[in-house]
């Protein structure tokens, strides 16, 4: 009885919330050529949209968008050994075993880029960030030891497969944000000082737990609040929150939520549903005209039978992303 009451209290604030403005779907694009599917990151770098898969350790994909379906062209790179990450031995062993079984030992879950053409890939299994320069040379960023320690002290990164799920970098490549997925979810920030990264006044911007009703199920069963993607645009952070089918604008200084928009009408339309209580949107990139959303369907078919990775293009809200 007490447990049920606590669950209702956790959901109550969301149950009373006003309906969100809906983002209009401009287009849907199926992607061919990602060898193992599982599209988990998107970023517009230079003159093209790039994607990554959490099942590929040594390639990212340039998306050729001139024809339908879109074609993914692989760019290969040499993966250097990852540095020590500060995660417990048991969690590291589970990640190693999972990588052997399903593929994708690094479990790359997010992609961003700066104005110099560097691409940044966040590894959930390693709690680290790999940087690819324009020549596709890869190196792991030297992240501070305190990053994982502070995150775990705030209740994040305590559960297997619930670590870093999103990354955003400012155009100058001087600030880097990471999104912890769930149980608890949160945002962390790092600042570059020459060739190293530091926590200036602490790494953790925010951390929160609790559940929310799943929009994917008729009974709105509770699922953990989560972040599944992260983007930076016009000096604001944008979190992808797949269980609630929404994009939220947040302060880059403290992670405070400012405004949210829904894409549920587009994602849950007839034929587009997947048989899962969790949202499948795991990649996001925001620009002045709209947002790109990438679907990681984990090999599942949706109602219309489509099994390949899918990218949605959503129009920006009326008044733009900075609208009050």
PDB file of C-alpha atoms in Angstrom:
ATOM      1  CA  UNK A   1       0.000   0.000   0.000  1.00  0.00           C
ATOM      2  CA  UNK A   2       2.767   2.415   0.965  1.00  0.00           C
ATOM      3  CA  UNK A   3       4.720   1.559  -2.181  1.00  0.00           C
ATOM      4  CA  UNK A   4       1.662   2.221  -4.366  1.00  0.00           C
ATOM      5  CA  UNK A   5       1.100   5.581  -2.651  1.00  0.00           C
ATOM      6  CA  UNK A   6       4.696   6.616  -3.292  1.00  0.00           C
ATOM      7  CA  UNK A   7       4.328   5.695  -6.965  1.00  0.00           C
ATOM      8  CA  UNK A   8       1.193   7.820  -7.277  1.00  0.00           C
ATOM      9  CA  UNK A   9       2.912  10.764  -5.593  1.00  0.00           C
ATOM     10  CA  UNK A  10       5.851  10.485  -8.011  1.00  0.00           C
ATOM     11  CA  UNK A  11       3.487  10.662 -10.977  1.00  0.00           C
ATOM     12  CA  UNK A  12       1.181  13.348  -9.597  1.00  0.00           C
ATOM     13  CA  UNK A  13       3.127  16.428 -10.808  1.00  0.00           C
ATOM     14  CA  UNK A  14       3.162  15.130 -14.376  1.00  0.00           C
ATOM     15  CA  UNK A  15      -0.490  14.133 -14.249  1.00  0.00           C
ATOM     16  CA  UNK A  16      -1.416  17.742 -13.459  1.00  0.00           C
ATOM     17  CA  UNK A  17       0.855  19.272 -16.099  1.00  0.00           C
ATOM     18  CA  UNK A  18      -0.625  21.203 -18.993  1.00  0.00           C
ATOM     19  CA  UNK A  19      -0.487  19.479 -22.401  1.00  0.00           C
ATOM     20  CA  UNK A  20       2.654  20.336 -24.335  1.00  0.00           C
ATOM     21  CA  UNK A  21       2.704  22.032 -27.721  1.00  0.00           C
ATOM     22  CA  UNK A  22       3.197  19.439 -30.462  1.00  0.00           C
ATOM     23  CA  UNK A  23       6.085  19.606 -32.915  1.00  0.00           C
ATOM     24  CA  UNK A  24       5.047  19.019 -36.519  1.00  0.00           C
ATOM     25  CA  UNK A  25       6.594  16.116 -38.408  1.00  0.00           C
ATOM     26  CA  UNK A  26       8.167  17.393 -41.620  1.00  0.00           C
ATOM     27  CA  UNK A  27       9.519  14.089 -42.874  1.00  0.00           C
ATOM     28  CA  UNK A  28      10.446  10.501 -42.060  1.00  0.00           C
ATOM     29  CA  UNK A  29      13.569   8.882 -43.498  1.00  0.00           C
ATOM     30  CA  UNK A  30      14.551   5.213 -43.467  1.00  0.00           C
ATOM     31  CA  UNK A  31      18.321   4.538 -43.332  1.00  0.00           C
ATOM     32  CA  UNK A  32      20.064   1.783 -45.286  1.00  0.00           C
ATOM     33  CA  UNK A  33      23.662   0.691 -44.811  1.00  0.00           C
ATOM     34  CA  UNK A  34      24.123   0.762 -41.031  1.00  0.00           C
ATOM     35  CA  UNK A  35      25.455  -2.758 -40.747  1.00  0.00           C
ATOM     36  CA  UNK A  36      24.094  -3.497 -37.299  1.00  0.00           C
ATOM     37  CA  UNK A  37      21.331  -0.910 -37.022  1.00  0.00           C
ATOM     38  CA  UNK A  38      20.790   0.591 -33.571  1.00  0.00           C
ATOM     39  CA  UNK A  39      21.093   4.264 -34.513  1.00  0.00           C
ATOM     40  CA  UNK A  40      22.040   5.940 -31.230  1.00  0.00           C
ATOM     41  CA  UNK A  41      23.523   9.324 -32.132  1.00  0.00           C
ATOM     42  CA  UNK A  42      23.028  12.150 -34.666  1.00  0.00           C
ATOM     43  CA  UNK A  43      24.943  15.358 -35.338  1.00  0.00           C
ATOM     44  CA  UNK A  44      25.187  17.827 -38.197  1.00  0.00           C
ATOM     45  CA  UNK A  45      28.914  18.248 -38.746  1.00  0.00           C
ATOM     46  CA  UNK A  46      30.187  20.454 -41.567  1.00  0.00           C
ATOM     47  CA  UNK A  47      27.966  19.846 -44.583  1.00  0.00           C
ATOM     48  CA  UNK A  48      26.373  16.533 -43.605  1.00  0.00           C
ATOM     49  CA  UNK A  49      24.318  14.699 -41.041  1.00  0.00           C
ATOM     50  CA  UNK A  50      26.300  11.989 -39.244  1.00  0.00           C
ATOM     51  CA  UNK A  51      25.083   9.015 -37.229  1.00  0.00           C
ATOM     52  CA  UNK A  52      26.523   6.329 -35.019  1.00  0.00           C
ATOM     53  CA  UNK A  53      25.405   2.916 -33.810  1.00  0.00           C
ATOM     54  CA  UNK A  54      25.850   1.517 -30.326  1.00  0.00           C
ATOM     55  CA  UNK A  55      26.825  -1.800 -31.959  1.00  0.00           C
ATOM     56  CA  UNK A  56      29.792  -0.386 -33.919  1.00  0.00           C
ATOM     57  CA  UNK A  57      33.092   0.329 -32.183  1.00  0.00           C
ATOM     58  CA  UNK A  58      35.187   1.540 -35.121  1.00  0.00           C
ATOM     59  CA  UNK A  59      32.914   3.375 -37.535  1.00  0.00           C
ATOM     60  CA  UNK A  60      30.512   6.274 -37.753  1.00  0.00           C
ATOM     61  CA  UNK A  61      28.221   7.011 -40.693  1.00  0.00           C
ATOM     62  CA  UNK A  62      27.774   9.948 -43.025  1.00  0.00           C
ATOM     63  CA  UNK A  63      24.138   9.994 -44.150  1.00  0.00           C
ATOM     64  CA  UNK A  64      23.600  10.527 -47.859  1.00  0.00           C
ATOM     65  CA  UNK A  65      20.225  12.235 -47.934  1.00  0.00           C
ATOM     66  CA  UNK A  66      19.703  12.976 -51.644  1.00  0.00           C
ATOM     67  CA  UNK A  67      17.743   9.776 -52.364  1.00  0.00           C
ATOM     68  CA  UNK A  68      15.200   7.664 -50.505  1.00  0.00           C
ATOM     69  CA  UNK A  69      15.937   5.576 -48.539  1.00  0.00           C
ATOM     70  CA  UNK A  70      18.917   7.430 -47.117  1.00  0.00           C
ATOM     71  CA  UNK A  71      22.264   5.662 -47.471  1.00  0.00           C
ATOM     72  CA  UNK A  72      24.736   5.421 -44.583  1.00  0.00           C
ATOM     73  CA  UNK A  73      28.360   5.626 -45.721  1.00  0.00           C
ATOM     74  CA  UNK A  74      30.782   4.227 -43.127  1.00  0.00           C
ATOM     75  CA  UNK A  75      33.870   6.123 -41.981  1.00  0.00           C
ATOM     76  CA  UNK A  76      36.306   3.806 -40.211  1.00  0.00           C
ATOM     77  CA  UNK A  77      38.767   4.738 -37.486  1.00  0.00           C
ATOM     78  CA  UNK A  78      41.321   2.999 -35.282  1.00  0.00           C
ATOM     79  CA  UNK A  79      40.029   2.705 -31.729  1.00  0.00           C
ATOM     80  CA  UNK A  80      42.714   3.346 -29.086  1.00  0.00           C
ATOM     81  CA  UNK A  81      42.528   1.499 -25.743  1.00  0.00           C
ATOM     82  CA  UNK A  82      40.122   3.301 -23.389  1.00  0.00           C
ATOM     83  CA  UNK A  83      41.525   4.880 -20.223  1.00  0.00           C
ATOM     84  CA  UNK A  84      40.564   3.914 -16.678  1.00  0.00           C
ATOM     85  CA  UNK A  85      37.088   5.232 -15.922  1.00  0.00           C
ATOM     86  CA  UNK A  86      36.520   4.882 -12.200  1.00  0.00           C
ATOM     87  CA  UNK A  87      33.529   2.529 -12.534  1.00  0.00           C
ATOM     88  CA  UNK A  88      33.288  -0.445 -10.147  1.00  0.00           C
ATOM     89  CA  UNK A  89      34.851  -3.746 -11.245  1.00  0.00           C
ATOM     90  CA  UNK A  90      31.487  -5.530 -11.384  1.00  0.00           C
ATOM     91  CA  UNK A  91      29.963  -2.924 -13.691  1.00  0.00           C
ATOM     92  CA  UNK A  92      33.006  -3.016 -15.969  1.00  0.00           C
ATOM     93  CA  UNK A  93      32.777  -6.813 -16.202  1.00  0.00           C
ATOM     94  CA  UNK A  94      29.063  -6.699 -17.060  1.00  0.00           C
ATOM     95  CA  UNK A  95      29.749  -4.178 -19.810  1.00  0.00           C
ATOM     96  CA  UNK A  96      32.577  -6.382 -21.154  1.00  0.00           C
ATOM     97  CA  UNK A  97      30.359  -9.475 -21.175  1.00  0.00           C
ATOM     98  CA  UNK A  98      27.466  -7.636 -22.780  1.00  0.00           C
ATOM     99  CA  UNK A  99      29.753  -6.334 -25.526  1.00  0.00           C
ATOM    100  CA  UNK A 100      30.919  -9.853 -26.307  1.00  0.00           C
ATOM    101  CA  UNK A 101      27.355 -11.150 -26.619  1.00  0.00           C
ATOM    102  CA  UNK A 102      25.639  -8.359 -28.546  1.00  0.00           C
ATOM    103  CA  UNK A 103      28.586  -6.506 -30.091  1.00  0.00           C
ATOM    104  CA  UNK A 104      29.603  -2.926 -29.466  1.00  0.00           C
ATOM    105  CA  UNK A 105      32.050  -3.129 -26.570  1.00  0.00           C
ATOM    106  CA  UNK A 106      32.155   0.672 -26.307  1.00  0.00           C
ATOM    107  CA  UNK A 107      28.363   1.092 -26.499  1.00  0.00           C
ATOM    108  CA  UNK A 108      28.580   4.524 -28.136  1.00  0.00           C
ATOM    109  CA  UNK A 109      25.346   6.354 -27.258  1.00  0.00           C
ATOM    110  CA  UNK A 110      25.730   9.971 -28.316  1.00  0.00           C
ATOM    111  CA  UNK A 111      27.376  12.170 -30.940  1.00  0.00           C
ATOM    112  CA  UNK A 112      28.232  15.866 -31.120  1.00  0.00           C
ATOM    113  CA  UNK A 113      30.689  18.081 -32.983  1.00  0.00           C
ATOM    114  CA  UNK A 114      32.396  21.462 -32.789  1.00  0.00           C
ATOM    115  CA  UNK A 115      32.989  24.131 -35.431  1.00  0.00           C
ATOM    116  CA  UNK A 116      36.481  22.762 -36.185  1.00  0.00           C
ATOM    117  CA  UNK A 117      35.065  19.483 -37.491  1.00  0.00           C
ATOM    118  CA  UNK A 118      35.877  17.333 -34.469  1.00  0.00           C
ATOM    119  CA  UNK A 119      33.321  14.638 -33.646  1.00  0.00           C
ATOM    120  CA  UNK A 120      32.704  13.577 -30.033  1.00  0.00           C
ATOM    121  CA  UNK A 121      31.339  10.113 -29.186  1.00  0.00           C
ATOM    122  CA  UNK A 122      30.247   9.224 -25.662  1.00  0.00           C
ATOM    123  CA  UNK A 123      30.774   5.611 -24.571  1.00  0.00           C
ATOM    124  CA  UNK A 124      28.274   4.286 -22.063  1.00  0.00           C
ATOM    125  CA  UNK A 125      30.319   1.170 -21.308  1.00  0.00           C
ATOM    126  CA  UNK A 126      33.477   3.188 -20.622  1.00  0.00           C
ATOM    127  CA  UNK A 127      31.913   6.376 -19.201  1.00  0.00           C
ATOM    128  CA  UNK A 128      34.311   8.175 -21.541  1.00  0.00           C
ATOM    129  CA  UNK A 129      34.419  10.454 -24.573  1.00  0.00           C
ATOM    130  CA  UNK A 130      36.221   9.655 -27.831  1.00  0.00           C
ATOM    131  CA  UNK A 131      37.152  12.533 -30.133  1.00  0.00           C
ATOM    132  CA  UNK A 132      37.568  12.058 -33.892  1.00  0.00           C
ATOM    133  CA  UNK A 133      39.384  14.832 -35.708  1.00  0.00           C
ATOM    134  CA  UNK A 134      38.510  15.697 -39.341  1.00  0.00           C
ATOM    135  CA  UNK A 135      41.138  13.165 -40.504  1.00  0.00           C
ATOM    136  CA  UNK A 136      39.371  10.406 -38.500  1.00  0.00           C
ATOM    137  CA  UNK A 137      42.187  10.074 -35.957  1.00  0.00           C
ATOM    138  CA  UNK A 138      40.707   9.028 -32.629  1.00  0.00           C
ATOM    139  CA  UNK A 139      41.737   9.846 -29.077  1.00  0.00           C
ATOM    140  CA  UNK A 140      40.043   9.543 -25.709  1.00  0.00           C
ATOM    141  CA  UNK A 141      39.590  12.807 -23.855  1.00  0.00           C
ATOM    142  CA  UNK A 142      41.426  13.072 -20.559  1.00  0.00           C
ATOM    143  CA  UNK A 143      38.411  13.474 -18.301  1.00  0.00           C
ATOM    144  CA  UNK A 144      38.935  14.294 -14.620  1.00  0.00           C
ATOM    145  CA  UNK A 145      38.841  11.440 -12.114  1.00  0.00           C
ATOM    146  CA  UNK A 146      36.233  13.386 -10.156  1.00  0.00           C
ATOM    147  CA  UNK A 147      33.644  13.151 -12.969  1.00  0.00           C
ATOM    148  CA  UNK A 148      32.426   9.614 -12.270  1.00  0.00           C
ATOM    149  CA  UNK A 149      32.982  10.021  -8.537  1.00  0.00           C
ATOM    150  CA  UNK A 150      30.775  13.128  -8.343  1.00  0.00           C
ATOM    151  CA  UNK A 151      28.119  11.577 -10.562  1.00  0.00           C
ATOM    152  CA  UNK A 152      27.892   8.461  -8.390  1.00  0.00           C
ATOM    153  CA  UNK A 153      27.827  10.552  -5.221  1.00  0.00           C
ATOM    154  CA  UNK A 154      24.754  12.305  -6.690  1.00  0.00           C
ATOM    155  CA  UNK A 155      23.009   8.967  -7.307  1.00  0.00           C
ATOM    156  CA  UNK A 156      23.853   8.632 -11.016  1.00  0.00           C
ATOM    157  CA  UNK A 157      25.823   5.901 -12.838  1.00  0.00           C
ATOM    158  CA  UNK A 158      24.890   3.322 -10.207  1.00  0.00           C
ATOM    159  CA  UNK A 159      23.140   0.825 -12.505  1.00  0.00           C
ATOM    160  CA  UNK A 160      24.416  -1.224 -15.414  1.00  0.00           C
ATOM    161  CA  UNK A 161      23.290   0.098 -18.825  1.00  0.00           C
ATOM    162  CA  UNK A 162      22.115   3.350 -17.235  1.00  0.00           C
ATOM    163  CA  UNK A 163      25.225   5.499 -17.604  1.00  0.00           C
ATOM    164  CA  UNK A 164      26.034   8.315 -20.063  1.00  0.00           C
ATOM    165  CA  UNK A 165      23.451   8.431 -22.866  1.00  0.00           C
ATOM    166  CA  UNK A 166      23.986  11.832 -24.465  1.00  0.00           C
ATOM    167  CA  UNK A 167      26.685  14.400 -25.208  1.00  0.00           C
ATOM    168  CA  UNK A 168      26.728  18.028 -26.349  1.00  0.00           C
ATOM    169  CA  UNK A 169      29.681  20.287 -27.157  1.00  0.00           C
ATOM    170  CA  UNK A 170      29.626  24.026 -27.792  1.00  0.00           C
ATOM    171  CA  UNK A 171      30.883  25.236 -31.214  1.00  0.00           C
ATOM    172  CA  UNK A 172      34.193  26.448 -29.748  1.00  0.00           C
ATOM    173  CA  UNK A 173      34.858  23.035 -28.228  1.00  0.00           C
ATOM    174  CA  UNK A 174      35.369  24.562 -24.797  1.00  0.00           C
ATOM    175  CA  UNK A 175      32.340  23.223 -22.914  1.00  0.00           C
ATOM    176  CA  UNK A 176      31.079  19.663 -22.892  1.00  0.00           C
ATOM    177  CA  UNK A 177      27.888  18.336 -21.323  1.00  0.00           C
ATOM    178  CA  UNK A 178      26.974  14.719 -20.585  1.00  0.00           C
ATOM    179  CA  UNK A 179      23.537  13.265 -19.866  1.00  0.00           C
ATOM    180  CA  UNK A 180      23.183  10.404 -17.383  1.00  0.00           C
ATOM    181  CA  UNK A 181      20.336   8.195 -18.564  1.00  0.00           C
ATOM    182  CA  UNK A 182      18.184   7.063 -15.628  1.00  0.00           C
ATOM    183  CA  UNK A 183      17.931   5.899 -12.019  1.00  0.00           C
ATOM    184  CA  UNK A 184      18.929   8.771 -11.460  1.00  0.00           C
ATOM    185  CA  UNK A 185      19.072  10.909 -14.556  1.00  0.00           C
ATOM    186  CA  UNK A 186      21.124  14.079 -14.677  1.00  0.00           C
ATOM    187  CA  UNK A 187      23.381  16.528 -16.480  1.00  0.00           C
ATOM    188  CA  UNK A 188      27.100  17.136 -15.998  1.00  0.00           C
ATOM    189  CA  UNK A 189      29.432  19.755 -17.457  1.00  0.00           C
ATOM    190  CA  UNK A 190      33.165  19.961 -18.176  1.00  0.00           C
ATOM    191  CA  UNK A 191      35.319  22.913 -19.255  1.00  0.00           C
ATOM    192  CA  UNK A 192      38.407  22.654 -21.444  1.00  0.00           C
ATOM    193  CA  UNK A 193      41.640  24.163 -20.172  1.00  0.00           C
ATOM    194  CA  UNK A 194      44.222  23.895 -22.970  1.00  0.00           C
ATOM    195  CA  UNK A 195      44.387  20.123 -23.611  1.00  0.00           C
ATOM    196  CA  UNK A 196      42.621  18.921 -20.469  1.00  0.00           C
ATOM    197  CA  UNK A 197      39.073  18.980 -19.138  1.00  0.00           C
ATOM    198  CA  UNK A 198      38.082  20.169 -15.677  1.00  0.00           C
ATOM    199  CA  UNK A 199      35.047  20.421 -13.424  1.00  0.00           C
ATOM    200  CA  UNK A 200      34.789  24.152 -12.738  1.00  0.00           C
ATOM    201  CA  UNK A 201      32.929  24.415  -9.444  1.00  0.00           C
ATOM    202  CA  UNK A 202      31.682  20.829  -9.667  1.00  0.00           C
ATOM    203  CA  UNK A 203      30.720  18.491 -12.491  1.00  0.00           C
ATOM    204  CA  UNK A 204      27.064  17.891 -11.607  1.00  0.00           C
ATOM    205  CA  UNK A 205      24.463  20.392 -12.812  1.00  0.00           C
ATOM    206  CA  UNK A 206      21.377  18.410 -11.816  1.00  0.00           C
ATOM    207  CA  UNK A 207      20.256  14.972 -10.698  1.00  0.00           C
ATOM    208  CA  UNK A 208      16.720  13.662 -10.283  1.00  0.00           C
ATOM    209  CA  UNK A 209      14.925  10.349  -9.860  1.00  0.00           C
ATOM    210  CA  UNK A 210      11.339   9.179  -9.929  1.00  0.00           C
ATOM    211  CA  UNK A 211       9.026   7.691 -12.534  1.00  0.00           C
ATOM    212  CA  UNK A 212       6.667   9.032 -15.170  1.00  0.00           C
ATOM    213  CA  UNK A 213       3.781   7.434 -17.090  1.00  0.00           C
ATOM    214  CA  UNK A 214       4.802   5.736 -20.309  1.00  0.00           C
ATOM    215  CA  UNK A 215       2.970   7.144 -23.328  1.00  0.00           C
ATOM    216  CA  UNK A 216       3.769   3.926 -25.222  1.00  0.00           C
ATOM    217  CA  UNK A 217       1.279   1.815 -23.266  1.00  0.00           C
ATOM    218  CA  UNK A 218      -2.487   2.059 -22.905  1.00  0.00           C
ATOM    219  CA  UNK A 219      -2.268   1.719 -19.118  1.00  0.00           C
ATOM    220  CA  UNK A 220       0.419   4.445 -18.819  1.00  0.00           C
ATOM    221  CA  UNK A 221       2.578   2.170 -16.702  1.00  0.00           C
ATOM    222  CA  UNK A 222       5.306   4.029 -14.777  1.00  0.00           C
ATOM    223  CA  UNK A 223       8.846   3.963 -16.167  1.00  0.00           C
ATOM    224  CA  UNK A 224      11.979   5.719 -14.868  1.00  0.00           C
ATOM    225  CA  UNK A 225      12.465   9.324 -15.909  1.00  0.00           C
ATOM    226  CA  UNK A 226      15.296   9.342 -18.410  1.00  0.00           C
ATOM    227  CA  UNK A 227      17.451  11.336 -20.791  1.00  0.00           C
ATOM    228  CA  UNK A 228      18.183   9.545 -24.072  1.00  0.00           C
ATOM    229  CA  UNK A 229      19.855  12.319 -26.046  1.00  0.00           C
ATOM    230  CA  UNK A 230      21.383  15.771 -25.661  1.00  0.00           C
ATOM    231  CA  UNK A 231      22.012  18.720 -27.994  1.00  0.00           C
ATOM    232  CA  UNK A 232      23.347  22.274 -27.739  1.00  0.00           C
ATOM    233  CA  UNK A 233      21.939  25.117 -29.810  1.00  0.00           C
ATOM    234  CA  UNK A 234      21.894  28.896 -29.451  1.00  0.00           C
ATOM    235  CA  UNK A 235      23.437  28.706 -25.970  1.00  0.00           C
ATOM    236  CA  UNK A 236      20.770  26.306 -24.675  1.00  0.00           C
ATOM    237  CA  UNK A 237      20.737  22.597 -23.901  1.00  0.00           C
ATOM    238  CA  UNK A 238      18.021  20.365 -25.327  1.00  0.00           C
ATOM    239  CA  UNK A 239      17.273  17.022 -23.706  1.00  0.00           C
ATOM    240  CA  UNK A 240      15.562  14.169 -25.523  1.00  0.00           C
ATOM    241  CA  UNK A 241      13.176  12.445 -23.089  1.00  0.00           C
ATOM    242  CA  UNK A 242      11.901   9.429 -24.955  1.00  0.00           C
ATOM    243  CA  UNK A 243       9.504   7.957 -22.394  1.00  0.00           C
ATOM    244  CA  UNK A 244       7.515  11.195 -22.512  1.00  0.00           C
ATOM    245  CA  UNK A 245       8.108  11.784 -26.250  1.00  0.00           C
ATOM    246  CA  UNK A 246       9.357  15.310 -25.692  1.00  0.00           C
ATOM    247  CA  UNK A 247      12.278  17.667 -26.227  1.00  0.00           C
ATOM    248  CA  UNK A 248      13.029  20.090 -23.390  1.00  0.00           C
ATOM    249  CA  UNK A 249      15.043  23.297 -23.420  1.00  0.00           C
ATOM    250  CA  UNK A 250      17.296  23.667 -20.390  1.00  0.00           C
ATOM    251  CA  UNK A 251      19.782  26.128 -18.958  1.00  0.00           C
ATOM    252  CA  UNK A 252      23.394  25.142 -19.736  1.00  0.00           C
ATOM    253  CA  UNK A 253      24.449  26.690 -16.418  1.00  0.00           C
ATOM    254  CA  UNK A 254      22.299  24.608 -14.048  1.00  0.00           C
ATOM    255  CA  UNK A 255      20.192  22.212 -16.152  1.00  0.00           C
ATOM    256  CA  UNK A 256      16.944  23.889 -15.113  1.00  0.00           C
ATOM    257  CA  UNK A 257      14.020  23.016 -17.375  1.00  0.00           C
ATOM    258  CA  UNK A 258      12.643  26.040 -19.221  1.00  0.00           C
ATOM    259  CA  UNK A 259      10.161  24.686 -21.784  1.00  0.00           C
ATOM    260  CA  UNK A 260       9.211  21.364 -23.376  1.00  0.00           C
ATOM    261  CA  UNK A 261       7.606  20.316 -26.665  1.00  0.00           C
ATOM    262  CA  UNK A 262       5.982  16.992 -27.517  1.00  0.00           C
ATOM    263  CA  UNK A 263       6.501  14.802 -30.594  1.00  0.00           C
ATOM    264  CA  UNK A 264       4.103  12.081 -29.404  1.00  0.00           C
ATOM    265  CA  UNK A 265       1.552  12.671 -32.169  1.00  0.00           C
ATOM    266  CA  UNK A 266       4.205  11.985 -34.804  1.00  0.00           C
ATOM    267  CA  UNK A 267       5.989   9.106 -33.081  1.00  0.00           C
ATOM    268  CA  UNK A 268       2.862   7.251 -31.940  1.00  0.00           C
ATOM    269  CA  UNK A 269       0.873   7.609 -35.135  1.00  0.00           C
ATOM    270  CA  UNK A 270      -0.682   4.507 -36.677  1.00  0.00           C
ATOM    271  CA  UNK A 271       2.056   2.236 -38.035  1.00  0.00           C
ATOM    272  CA  UNK A 272       4.940   3.896 -36.171  1.00  0.00           C
ATOM    273  CA  UNK A 273       4.481   2.248 -32.772  1.00  0.00           C
ATOM    274  CA  UNK A 274       6.965  -0.274 -31.375  1.00  0.00           C
ATOM    275  CA  UNK A 275       5.961  -2.979 -28.901  1.00  0.00           C
ATOM    276  CA  UNK A 276       7.852  -1.590 -25.922  1.00  0.00           C
ATOM    277  CA  UNK A 277       6.882   0.467 -22.849  1.00  0.00           C
ATOM    278  CA  UNK A 278      10.003   2.572 -23.334  1.00  0.00           C
ATOM    279  CA  UNK A 279      10.534   5.241 -25.942  1.00  0.00           C
ATOM    280  CA  UNK A 280      12.870   4.346 -28.816  1.00  0.00           C
ATOM    281  CA  UNK A 281      14.031   7.881 -29.716  1.00  0.00           C
ATOM    282  CA  UNK A 282      17.720   7.998 -28.739  1.00  0.00           C
ATOM    283  CA  UNK A 283      19.393  10.630 -30.911  1.00  0.00           C
ATOM    284  CA  UNK A 284      18.738  14.355 -31.264  1.00  0.00           C
ATOM    285  CA  UNK A 285      20.205  17.345 -33.078  1.00  0.00           C
ATOM    286  CA  UNK A 286      18.635  20.815 -32.925  1.00  0.00           C
ATOM    287  CA  UNK A 287      19.048  23.689 -35.392  1.00  0.00           C
ATOM    288  CA  UNK A 288      17.177  26.892 -36.211  1.00  0.00           C
ATOM    289  CA  UNK A 289      14.744  25.168 -38.585  1.00  0.00           C
ATOM    290  CA  UNK A 290      13.903  22.157 -36.439  1.00  0.00           C
ATOM    291  CA  UNK A 291      15.169  18.956 -34.851  1.00  0.00           C
ATOM    292  CA  UNK A 292      16.458  15.626 -36.130  1.00  0.00           C
ATOM    293  CA  UNK A 293      15.350  12.611 -34.075  1.00  0.00           C
ATOM    294  CA  UNK A 294      16.933   9.177 -34.512  1.00  0.00           C
ATOM    295  CA  UNK A 295      15.240   5.909 -33.533  1.00  0.00           C
ATOM    296  CA  UNK A 296      17.137   3.018 -31.921  1.00  0.00           C
ATOM    297  CA  UNK A 297      14.643   0.190 -32.294  1.00  0.00           C
ATOM    298  CA  UNK A 298      16.983  -2.569 -31.039  1.00  0.00           C
ATOM    299  CA  UNK A 299      16.124  -4.723 -34.024  1.00  0.00           C
ATOM    300  CA  UNK A 300      12.367  -4.603 -33.397  1.00  0.00           C
ATOM    301  CA  UNK A 301       9.803  -4.137 -36.137  1.00  0.00           C
ATOM    302  CA  UNK A 302       7.215  -1.424 -35.709  1.00  0.00           C
ATOM    303  CA  UNK A 303       3.529  -1.833 -36.553  1.00  0.00           C
ATOM    304  CA  UNK A 304       4.037  -1.260 -40.285  1.00  0.00           C
ATOM    305  CA  UNK A 305       6.821  -3.865 -40.418  1.00  0.00           C
ATOM    306  CA  UNK A 306       9.732  -1.427 -40.800  1.00  0.00           C
ATOM    307  CA  UNK A 307      12.881  -2.700 -39.066  1.00  0.00           C
ATOM    308  CA  UNK A 308      15.582  -0.353 -40.383  1.00  0.00           C
ATOM    309  CA  UNK A 309      16.791   2.744 -38.507  1.00  0.00           C
ATOM    310  CA  UNK A 310      14.509   5.755 -38.918  1.00  0.00           C
ATOM    311  CA  UNK A 311      15.199   9.494 -38.695  1.00  0.00           C
ATOM    312  CA  UNK A 312      12.409  12.038 -38.182  1.00  0.00           C
ATOM    313  CA  UNK A 313      12.636  15.701 -39.088  1.00  0.00           C
ATOM    314  CA  UNK A 314      10.504  17.954 -36.871  1.00  0.00           C
ATOM    315  CA  UNK A 315       9.784  21.604 -37.564  1.00  0.00           C
ATOM    316  CA  UNK A 316      10.928  24.149 -35.015  1.00  0.00           C
ATOM    317  CA  UNK A 317       8.084  25.473 -32.849  1.00  0.00           C
ATOM    318  CA  UNK A 318       6.337  28.705 -33.836  1.00  0.00           C
ATOM    319  CA  UNK A 319       8.495  31.543 -32.576  1.00  0.00           C
ATOM    320  CA  UNK A 320      11.596  29.346 -32.528  1.00  0.00           C
ATOM    321  CA  UNK A 321      13.315  27.301 -29.841  1.00  0.00           C
ATOM    322  CA  UNK A 322      13.815  30.325 -27.580  1.00  0.00           C
ATOM    323  CA  UNK A 323      10.108  31.143 -27.433  1.00  0.00           C
ATOM    324  CA  UNK A 324       8.866  31.692 -23.853  1.00  0.00           C
TER     325      UNK A 324
END
